[in-house]
Tab-separated table of C-alpha atoms (C1' of nucleotides) in Angstrom:
chain	number	residue	atom	x	y	z
A	908	MET	CA	-30.384	-20.825	-34.128
A	909	THR	CA	-31.777	-17.968	-32.044
A	910	ALA	CA	-30.702	-19.584	-28.826
A	911	ASP	CA	-27.150	-19.862	-30.105
A	912	VAL	CA	-26.881	-16.224	-30.936
A	913	ALA	CA	-28.814	-14.697	-28.068
A	914	GLY	CA	-27.496	-17.093	-25.467
A	915	ARG	CA	-23.880	-17.496	-26.440
A	916	CYS	CA	-22.758	-14.795	-28.862
A	917	LEU	CA	-20.106	-12.679	-27.193
A	918	CYS	CA	-20.856	-9.863	-29.576
A	919	PHE	CA	-24.568	-9.885	-28.768
A	920	ARG	CA	-23.953	-10.068	-25.058
A	921	THR	CA	-21.317	-7.384	-25.089
A	922	GLN	CA	-23.436	-4.957	-27.107
A	923	ARG	CA	-26.279	-5.527	-24.696
A	924	ALA	CA	-24.093	-5.062	-21.640
A	925	ALA	CA	-22.583	-1.959	-23.219
A	926	ARG	CA	-26.022	-0.393	-23.687
A	927	VAL	CA	-27.118	-1.135	-20.148
A	928	LEU	CA	-23.915	0.108	-18.588
A	929	ALA	CA	-23.800	3.180	-20.803
A	930	ARG	CA	-27.264	4.220	-19.682
A	931	ARG	CA	-26.365	3.597	-16.086
A	932	PHE	CA	-23.254	5.762	-16.151
A	933	ASP	CA	-24.839	8.369	-18.401
A	934	THR	CA	-27.392	8.832	-15.641
A	935	VAL	CA	-24.869	9.516	-12.928
A	936	PHE	CA	-22.820	11.845	-15.140
A	937	ARG	CA	-25.840	13.870	-16.225
A	938	PRO	CA	-25.300	16.564	-13.555
A	939	PHE	CA	-21.950	17.264	-15.239
A	940	ASN	CA	-23.473	17.296	-18.696
A	941	LEU	CA	-21.200	14.402	-19.640
A	942	THR	CA	-21.857	10.992	-21.156
A	943	ASN	CA	-19.955	7.920	-20.050
A	944	GLY	CA	-18.017	8.067	-23.319
A	945	GLN	CA	-17.079	11.703	-22.869
A	946	PHE	CA	-15.912	10.965	-19.354
A	947	SER	CA	-13.722	8.116	-20.614
A	948	LEU	CA	-12.352	10.221	-23.433
A	949	LEU	CA	-11.437	13.124	-21.164
A	950	MET	CA	-9.936	10.693	-18.668
A	951	SER	CA	-7.762	9.200	-21.384
A	952	LEU	CA	-6.203	12.638	-21.954
A	953	TYR	CA	-5.079	12.988	-18.359
A	954	ARG	CA	-1.456	12.027	-18.872
A	955	PRO	CA	1.922	13.693	-18.401
A	956	GLU	CA	2.223	14.274	-22.159
A	957	ALA	CA	-0.751	15.234	-24.333
A	958	PRO	CA	-1.483	12.178	-26.513
A	959	THR	CA	-2.190	12.222	-30.222
A	960	MET	CA	-5.343	10.927	-31.849
A	961	SER	CA	-3.419	7.855	-32.933
A	962	ASP	CA	-2.634	7.194	-29.301
A	963	VAL	CA	-6.153	7.696	-28.032
A	964	ALA	CA	-8.271	5.995	-30.690
A	965	PRO	CA	-6.783	2.509	-30.167
A	966	PHE	CA	-6.798	3.064	-26.421
A	967	LEU	CA	-10.558	3.528	-26.615
A	968	GLY	CA	-10.920	0.809	-29.244
A	969	MET	CA	-12.563	3.204	-31.636
A	970	ASP	CA	-12.117	4.247	-35.218
A	971	ARG	CA	-10.155	7.440	-35.811
A	972	SER	CA	-13.069	9.053	-37.542
A	973	THR	CA	-15.229	8.400	-34.503
A	974	LEU	CA	-12.677	10.158	-32.349
A	975	THR	CA	-12.594	13.142	-34.680
A	976	ALA	CA	-16.346	13.496	-34.233
A	977	ALA	CA	-16.296	12.837	-30.489
A	978	LEU	CA	-13.812	15.630	-29.868
A	979	LYS	CA	-16.002	18.359	-31.286
A	980	PRO	CA	-18.614	18.848	-28.564
A	981	LEU	CA	-15.899	18.724	-25.910
A	982	GLU	CA	-13.760	21.191	-27.803
A	983	ARG	CA	-16.727	23.561	-28.130
A	984	ARG	CA	-17.077	23.468	-24.354
A	985	ASP	CA	-13.358	24.189	-23.908
A	986	LEU	CA	-12.798	20.965	-22.013
A	987	LEU	CA	-9.990	20.027	-24.371
A	988	GLU	CA	-7.846	21.642	-26.997
A	989	VAL	CA	-6.467	20.210	-30.228
A	990	THR	CA	-3.086	21.398	-31.461
A	991	VAL	CA	-0.809	20.446	-34.316
A	992	ASP	CA	2.059	18.246	-33.195
A	993	LYS	CA	5.363	20.102	-33.344
A	994	GLU	CA	7.381	17.080	-34.428
A	995	ASP	CA	4.969	15.758	-37.050
A	996	ARG	CA	2.578	18.272	-38.464
A	997	ARG	CA	0.164	15.548	-39.549
A	998	GLY	CA	-0.452	14.666	-35.917
A	999	ARG	CA	-2.822	16.353	-33.472
A	1000	ARG	CA	-2.139	16.611	-29.750
A	1001	LEU	CA	-5.163	16.429	-27.482
A	1002	HIS	CA	-4.776	18.622	-24.421
A	1003	LEU	CA	-7.043	18.539	-21.406
A	1004	THR	CA	-7.765	22.161	-20.422
A	1005	ALA	CA	-7.928	23.462	-16.867
A	1006	ALA	CA	-11.722	23.427	-17.149
A	1007	GLY	CA	-11.599	19.849	-18.427
A	1008	LEU	CA	-9.429	18.736	-15.547
A	1009	ALA	CA	-11.618	20.539	-13.024
A	1010	LEU	CA	-14.694	18.804	-14.404
A	1011	LEU	CA	-12.969	15.405	-14.255
A	1012	GLU	CA	-12.009	15.972	-10.660
A	1013	ARG	CA	-15.602	16.730	-9.768
A	1014	ALA	CA	-16.935	13.738	-11.730
A	1015	TYR	CA	-14.429	11.212	-10.468
A	1016	PRO	CA	-15.961	10.618	-7.010
A	1017	VAL	CA	-19.327	10.115	-8.635
A	1018	TRP	CA	-17.849	7.568	-11.012
A	1019	LYS	CA	-16.135	5.818	-8.113
A	1020	ALA	CA	-19.307	5.581	-6.045
A	1021	GLU	CA	-21.297	4.239	-8.966
A	1022	HIS	CA	-18.642	1.728	-9.830
A	1023	ASP	CA	-18.611	0.463	-6.258
A	1024	ARG	CA	-22.373	-0.015	-6.422
A	1025	LEU	CA	-21.956	-1.887	-9.693
A	1026	ASP	CA	-19.299	-4.130	-8.212
A	1027	ALA	CA	-21.492	-4.944	-5.257
A	1028	ALA	CA	-24.383	-5.827	-7.571
A	1029	LEU	CA	-22.126	-8.078	-9.631
A	1030	VAL	CA	-20.745	-9.880	-6.633
A	1031	ALA	CA	-24.263	-10.557	-5.436
A	1032	LEU	CA	-25.236	-11.916	-8.817
A	1033	ASP	CA	-22.015	-13.735	-9.515
A	1034	ALA	CA	-23.277	-17.272	-9.457
A	1035	ALA	CA	-26.346	-16.536	-11.522
A	1036	ILE	CA	-24.785	-14.487	-14.269
A	1037	ASP	CA	-21.741	-16.471	-15.247
A	1038	PRO	CA	-23.086	-19.308	-17.373
A	1039	ASP	CA	-20.409	-19.094	-20.060
A	1040	GLY	CA	-17.468	-17.466	-18.405
A	1041	LEU	CA	-18.639	-14.059	-19.510
A	1042	ARG	CA	-18.955	-12.201	-16.272
A	1043	ILE	CA	-21.200	-9.458	-17.445
A	1044	GLY	CA	-24.664	-9.936	-16.122
A	1045	VAL	CA	-27.167	-7.660	-17.693
A	1046	GLU	CA	-30.589	-8.917	-16.832
A	1047	ALA	CA	-30.426	-7.551	-13.322
A	1048	LEU	CA	-28.076	-4.676	-13.868
A	1049	GLY	CA	-30.516	-1.806	-13.831
A	1050	ARG	CA	-29.965	0.874	-11.226
A	1051	THR	CA	-29.639	-0.589	-7.780
B	495	MET	CA	-7.375	8.517	-11.374
B	496	THR	CA	-6.891	7.590	-15.023
B	497	ALA	CA	-5.591	4.160	-14.150
B	498	ASP	CA	-8.698	3.463	-12.093
B	499	VAL	CA	-11.052	4.281	-14.895
B	500	ALA	CA	-9.180	2.849	-17.840
B	501	GLY	CA	-7.932	-0.202	-16.014
B	502	ARG	CA	-10.901	-1.187	-13.904
B	503	CYS	CA	-14.090	0.526	-15.072
B	504	LEU	CA	-16.505	-2.100	-16.305
B	505	CYS	CA	-18.287	0.498	-18.354
B	506	PHE	CA	-15.107	1.649	-20.090
B	507	ARG	CA	-13.980	-1.895	-20.776
B	508	THR	CA	-17.351	-3.005	-22.007
B	509	GLN	CA	-17.750	-0.055	-24.372
B	510	ARG	CA	-14.313	-0.757	-25.745
B	511	ALA	CA	-14.976	-4.461	-26.154
B	512	ALA	CA	-18.319	-3.660	-27.762
B	513	ARG	CA	-16.650	-1.436	-30.363
B	514	VAL	CA	-14.010	-3.995	-31.218
B	515	LEU	CA	-16.455	-6.879	-31.442
B	516	ALA	CA	-18.970	-4.812	-33.405
B	517	ARG	CA	-16.367	-4.001	-36.038
B	518	ARG	CA	-15.293	-7.609	-36.200
B	519	PHE	CA	-18.778	-8.975	-36.794
B	520	ASP	CA	-19.779	-6.075	-39.020
B	521	THR	CA	-16.927	-7.148	-41.265
B	522	VAL	CA	-18.100	-10.725	-41.639
B	523	PHE	CA	-21.726	-9.674	-42.162
B	524	ARG	CA	-20.874	-7.109	-44.815
B	525	PRO	CA	-21.539	-9.517	-47.728
B	526	PHE	CA	-25.136	-9.689	-46.478
B	527	ASN	CA	-25.379	-5.937	-46.085
B	528	LEU	CA	-26.061	-6.437	-42.380
B	529	THR	CA	-24.475	-5.002	-39.265
B	530	ASN	CA	-23.962	-7.095	-36.150
B	531	GLY	CA	-26.836	-5.224	-34.540
B	532	GLN	CA	-29.190	-5.838	-37.429
B	533	PHE	CA	-28.294	-9.523	-37.360
B	534	SER	CA	-29.057	-9.694	-33.644
B	535	LEU	CA	-32.303	-7.814	-34.073
B	536	LEU	CA	-33.540	-10.054	-36.872
B	537	MET	CA	-32.464	-13.102	-34.906
B	538	SER	CA	-34.496	-11.927	-31.934
B	539	LEU	CA	-37.626	-11.989	-34.090
B	540	TYR	CA	-37.204	-15.643	-35.004
B	541	ARG	CA	-39.728	-17.071	-32.538
B	542	PRO	CA	-42.956	-19.045	-32.731
B	543	GLU	CA	-44.984	-15.895	-32.025
B	544	ALA	CA	-44.062	-12.480	-33.421
B	545	PRO	CA	-42.862	-10.409	-30.442
B	546	THR	CA	-43.838	-6.834	-29.663
B	547	MET	CA	-41.451	-3.949	-29.338
B	548	SER	CA	-41.821	-4.168	-25.588
B	549	ASP	CA	-40.622	-7.758	-25.773
B	550	VAL	CA	-37.663	-7.064	-28.007
B	551	ALA	CA	-36.272	-3.812	-26.606
B	552	PRO	CA	-35.461	-5.239	-23.148
B	553	PHE	CA	-34.213	-8.440	-24.748
B	554	LEU	CA	-31.643	-6.368	-26.617
B	555	GLY	CA	-31.055	-4.086	-23.630
B	556	MET	CA	-31.972	-1.036	-25.640
B	557	ASP	CA	-34.294	1.905	-25.290
B	558	ARG	CA	-37.639	1.613	-27.095
B	559	SER	CA	-36.944	4.677	-29.171
B	560	THR	CA	-33.710	3.099	-30.360
B	561	LEU	CA	-35.633	0.065	-31.492
B	562	THR	CA	-38.138	2.208	-33.366
B	563	ALA	CA	-35.276	3.724	-35.313
B	564	ALA	CA	-33.443	0.436	-35.846
B	565	LEU	CA	-36.479	-1.177	-37.436
B	566	LYS	CA	-36.744	1.322	-40.253
B	567	PRO	CA	-33.882	0.295	-42.538
B	568	LEU	CA	-34.836	-3.372	-42.128
B	569	GLU	CA	-38.466	-2.629	-42.834
B	570	ARG	CA	-37.495	-0.728	-45.983
B	571	ARG	CA	-35.658	-3.835	-47.166
B	572	ASP	CA	-38.683	-6.022	-46.416
B	573	LEU	CA	-36.755	-8.145	-43.955
B	574	LEU	CA	-39.389	-7.552	-41.312
B	575	GLU	CA	-42.906	-6.232	-41.054
B	576	VAL	CA	-44.553	-4.221	-38.304
B	577	THR	CA	-48.236	-4.750	-37.595
B	578	VAL	CA	-50.655	-3.487	-34.993
B	579	ASP	CA	-51.320	-6.033	-32.262
B	580	LYS	CA	-54.850	-7.435	-32.470
B	581	GLU	CA	-55.287	-7.684	-28.715
B	582	ASP	CA	-53.847	-4.307	-27.792
B	583	ARG	CA	-53.833	-1.734	-30.512
B	584	ARG	CA	-51.087	0.236	-28.795
B	585	GLY	CA	-48.687	-2.652	-29.348
B	586	ARG	CA	-46.711	-3.466	-32.496
B	587	ARG	CA	-45.870	-7.011	-33.567
B	588	LEU	CA	-42.545	-7.483	-35.324
B	589	HIS	CA	-42.706	-10.187	-37.972
B	590	LEU	CA	-39.700	-11.688	-39.699
B	591	THR	CA	-40.552	-11.948	-43.407
B	592	ALA	CA	-39.629	-14.876	-45.659
B	593	ALA	CA	-36.821	-12.739	-47.081
B	594	GLY	CA	-35.649	-11.929	-43.572
B	595	LEU	CA	-35.590	-15.568	-42.568
B	596	ALA	CA	-33.788	-16.550	-45.769
B	597	LEU	CA	-31.129	-13.926	-45.097
B	598	LEU	CA	-30.702	-15.117	-41.511
B	599	GLU	CA	-30.248	-18.675	-42.679
B	600	ARG	CA	-27.505	-17.618	-45.055
B	601	ALA	CA	-25.815	-15.447	-42.438
B	602	TYR	CA	-25.965	-17.938	-39.600
B	603	PRO	CA	-23.092	-20.211	-40.726
B	604	VAL	CA	-20.908	-17.155	-41.163
B	605	TRP	CA	-21.744	-15.998	-37.665
B	606	LYS	CA	-20.995	-19.472	-36.328
B	607	ALA	CA	-17.618	-19.692	-38.021
B	608	GLU	CA	-16.613	-16.261	-36.805
B	609	HIS	CA	-17.746	-16.994	-33.296
B	610	ASP	CA	-15.678	-20.170	-33.247
B	611	ARG	CA	-12.636	-18.179	-34.321
B	612	LEU	CA	-13.351	-15.684	-31.555
B	613	ASP	CA	-13.664	-18.425	-28.966
B	614	ALA	CA	-10.374	-19.918	-30.029
B	615	ALA	CA	-8.676	-16.538	-29.764
B	616	LEU	CA	-10.113	-16.006	-26.294
B	617	VAL	CA	-9.038	-19.388	-25.056
B	618	ALA	CA	-5.533	-18.690	-26.236
B	619	LEU	CA	-5.506	-15.355	-24.469
B	620	ASP	CA	-7.332	-16.467	-21.373
B	621	ALA	CA	-4.567	-16.120	-18.849
B	622	ALA	CA	-3.434	-12.762	-20.154
B	623	ILE	CA	-6.756	-11.018	-20.473
B	624	ASP	CA	-8.506	-11.831	-17.254
B	625	PRO	CA	-6.912	-9.519	-14.726
B	626	ASP	CA	-10.125	-8.522	-12.979
B	627	GLY	CA	-12.533	-11.297	-13.689
B	628	LEU	CA	-13.797	-9.544	-16.798
B	629	ARG	CA	-13.133	-12.068	-19.493
B	630	ILE	CA	-13.270	-9.751	-22.420
B	631	GLY	CA	-9.825	-9.134	-23.782
B	632	VAL	CA	-9.726	-6.412	-26.304
B	633	GLU	CA	-6.106	-5.550	-26.889
B	634	ALA	CA	-5.522	-8.623	-29.011
B	635	LEU	CA	-8.984	-9.170	-30.344
B	636	GLY	CA	-8.536	-7.821	-33.835
B	637	ARG	CA	-9.283	-10.186	-36.703
B	638	THR	CA	-7.378	-13.412	-36.326
C	81	DG	C1'	16.241	14.568	-54.308
C	82	DA	C1'	11.870	13.322	-57.106
C	83	DG	C1'	8.121	10.225	-57.215
C	84	DA	C1'	5.884	6.390	-54.696
C	85	DA	C1'	4.203	4.530	-50.622
C	86	DT	C1'	2.797	5.246	-46.055
C	87	DT	C1'	0.765	7.603	-42.209
C	88	DA	C1'	-2.389	11.103	-39.656
C	89	DG	C1'	-6.674	13.176	-39.743
C	90	DT	C1'	-11.035	14.901	-41.874
C	91	DT	C1'	-15.390	14.600	-44.370
C	92	DT	C1'	-19.541	12.393	-45.849
C	93	DG	C1'	-23.444	9.517	-45.540
C	94	DA	C1'	-25.629	5.938	-43.187
C	95	DT	C1'	-27.099	3.701	-39.013
C	96	DA	C1'	-27.175	3.573	-33.684
C	97	DT	C1'	-28.204	5.543	-29.305
C	98	DC	C1'	-30.637	7.936	-25.759
C	99	DA	C1'	-33.715	11.385	-23.100
C	100	DA	C1'	-37.554	14.213	-23.197
C	101	DC	C1'	-41.755	15.101	-25.109
C	102	DT	C1'	-45.987	13.828	-27.373
C	103	DC	C1'	-49.964	10.869	-29.056
C	104	DA	C1'	-53.003	6.979	-28.786
C	105	DT	C1'	-54.905	3.253	-26.299
C	106	DT	C1'	-55.932	0.714	-22.330
C	107	DT	C1'	-56.720	0.142	-17.490
C	108	DC	C1'	-57.945	1.795	-13.125
C	109	DT	C1'	-60.919	4.194	-9.824
C	110	DA	C1'	-64.243	6.827	-7.691
D	1235	DT	C1'	-69.030	4.909	-16.719
D	1236	DA	C1'	-66.354	9.303	-16.987
D	1237	DG	C1'	-62.022	11.108	-15.864
D	1238	DA	C1'	-57.322	9.909	-14.255
D	1239	DA	C1'	-53.366	7.116	-14.461
D	1240	DA	C1'	-50.588	3.954	-16.796
D	1241	DT	C1'	-48.739	1.818	-20.906
D	1242	DG	C1'	-46.886	1.276	-25.848
D	1243	DA	C1'	-44.854	3.736	-29.533
D	1244	DG	C1'	-43.303	7.593	-32.382
D	1245	DT	C1'	-40.765	12.077	-32.898
D	1246	DT	C1'	-37.058	15.310	-32.209
D	1247	DG	C1'	-32.495	16.812	-31.392
D	1248	DA	C1'	-28.053	15.649	-29.891
D	1249	DT	C1'	-24.139	12.607	-29.791
D	1250	DA	C1'	-21.826	8.022	-31.277
D	1251	DT	C1'	-20.265	4.867	-34.689
D	1252	DC	C1'	-18.159	3.175	-38.807
D	1253	DA	C1'	-16.421	2.613	-43.806
D	1254	DA	C1'	-14.948	4.808	-47.799
D	1255	DA	C1'	-13.029	8.437	-50.019
D	1256	DC	C1'	-10.238	12.340	-49.469
D	1257	DT	C1'	-6.217	15.781	-48.178
D	1258	DA	C1'	-1.847	16.824	-46.182
D	1259	DA	C1'	2.556	15.577	-44.374
D	1260	DT	C1'	6.231	12.301	-43.846
D	1261	DT	C1'	9.130	8.489	-45.125
D	1262	DC	C1'	10.965	5.371	-48.349
D	1263	DT	C1'	13.352	4.099	-52.673
D	1264	DC	C1'	15.804	4.353	-56.603
DNA sequence: GAGAATTAGTTTGATATCAACTCATTTCTA
DNA sequence: TAGAAATGAGTTGATATCAAACTAATTCTC
């Protein structure tokens, strides 16, 4: 029973991988006072047209109420701005501010470098960590 | 810049997959008043010898302080018991109670059925969702 | 066009998550 | 063996996460 769940459950394995990767990227983003999730959220606002919450929440795979909460610390820091949609006053447009964009541009190279390190680690581990077709190895995924 | 992160970042994709899968399994475990994480935690205690926190936290890929917190609601419900380790009084042994085991045994078939549904969905989507070797498709992974 | 149904977000209350700090115990070392 | 270093957990404060219940605005229907 345990072996089934721990060894094969995609949910179990994904949660575990998510924790390990979150810590890893949280570490590299710490100088910017950003978490991996805040980085992803800000990045998802960098589009020609400011998206609404209904655009962004599914894009991040999260509940709308989670997004509502996640916006607040970033809004307090003036990294984004929330406005009422002109066309549909129920909707909220999420705008990346100049400060938000500037921060993203500083964080991006750091993300890129870390992701390259991660890729290299995964390639090295490829054979060992792909028992079930789930190519997320976690056991050896601590900081390289 | 955005395309890089959203399209290729293993961290982004894993967090997103983790959210979607967590909701999916939370839904099927709701009749047992368990979350996917609580199910996994209880399952990880089902061993011949009661493990310590230092055994379980890395097994779940989580910080020790997270585990401390996660134990509390389950302990309140008498699904597990925490005792001081005889050999090393710093350590804590995590024991699955009879009630905890009984609950796991009722929840297991539900987990199994859901996991089979998930597998089937993934097989069907295989070609479409494996652009980068990360076989976690999320876009179409809502409840089947 | 008025009332019903739908859609967009927010609030609340619970659990989850981590880093940094602290406390207790054990192990190491001079 | 006494003091130092290392180890195992707990605490605190902040953010993350969701479901359920709620409010406001829009769309649908008769």
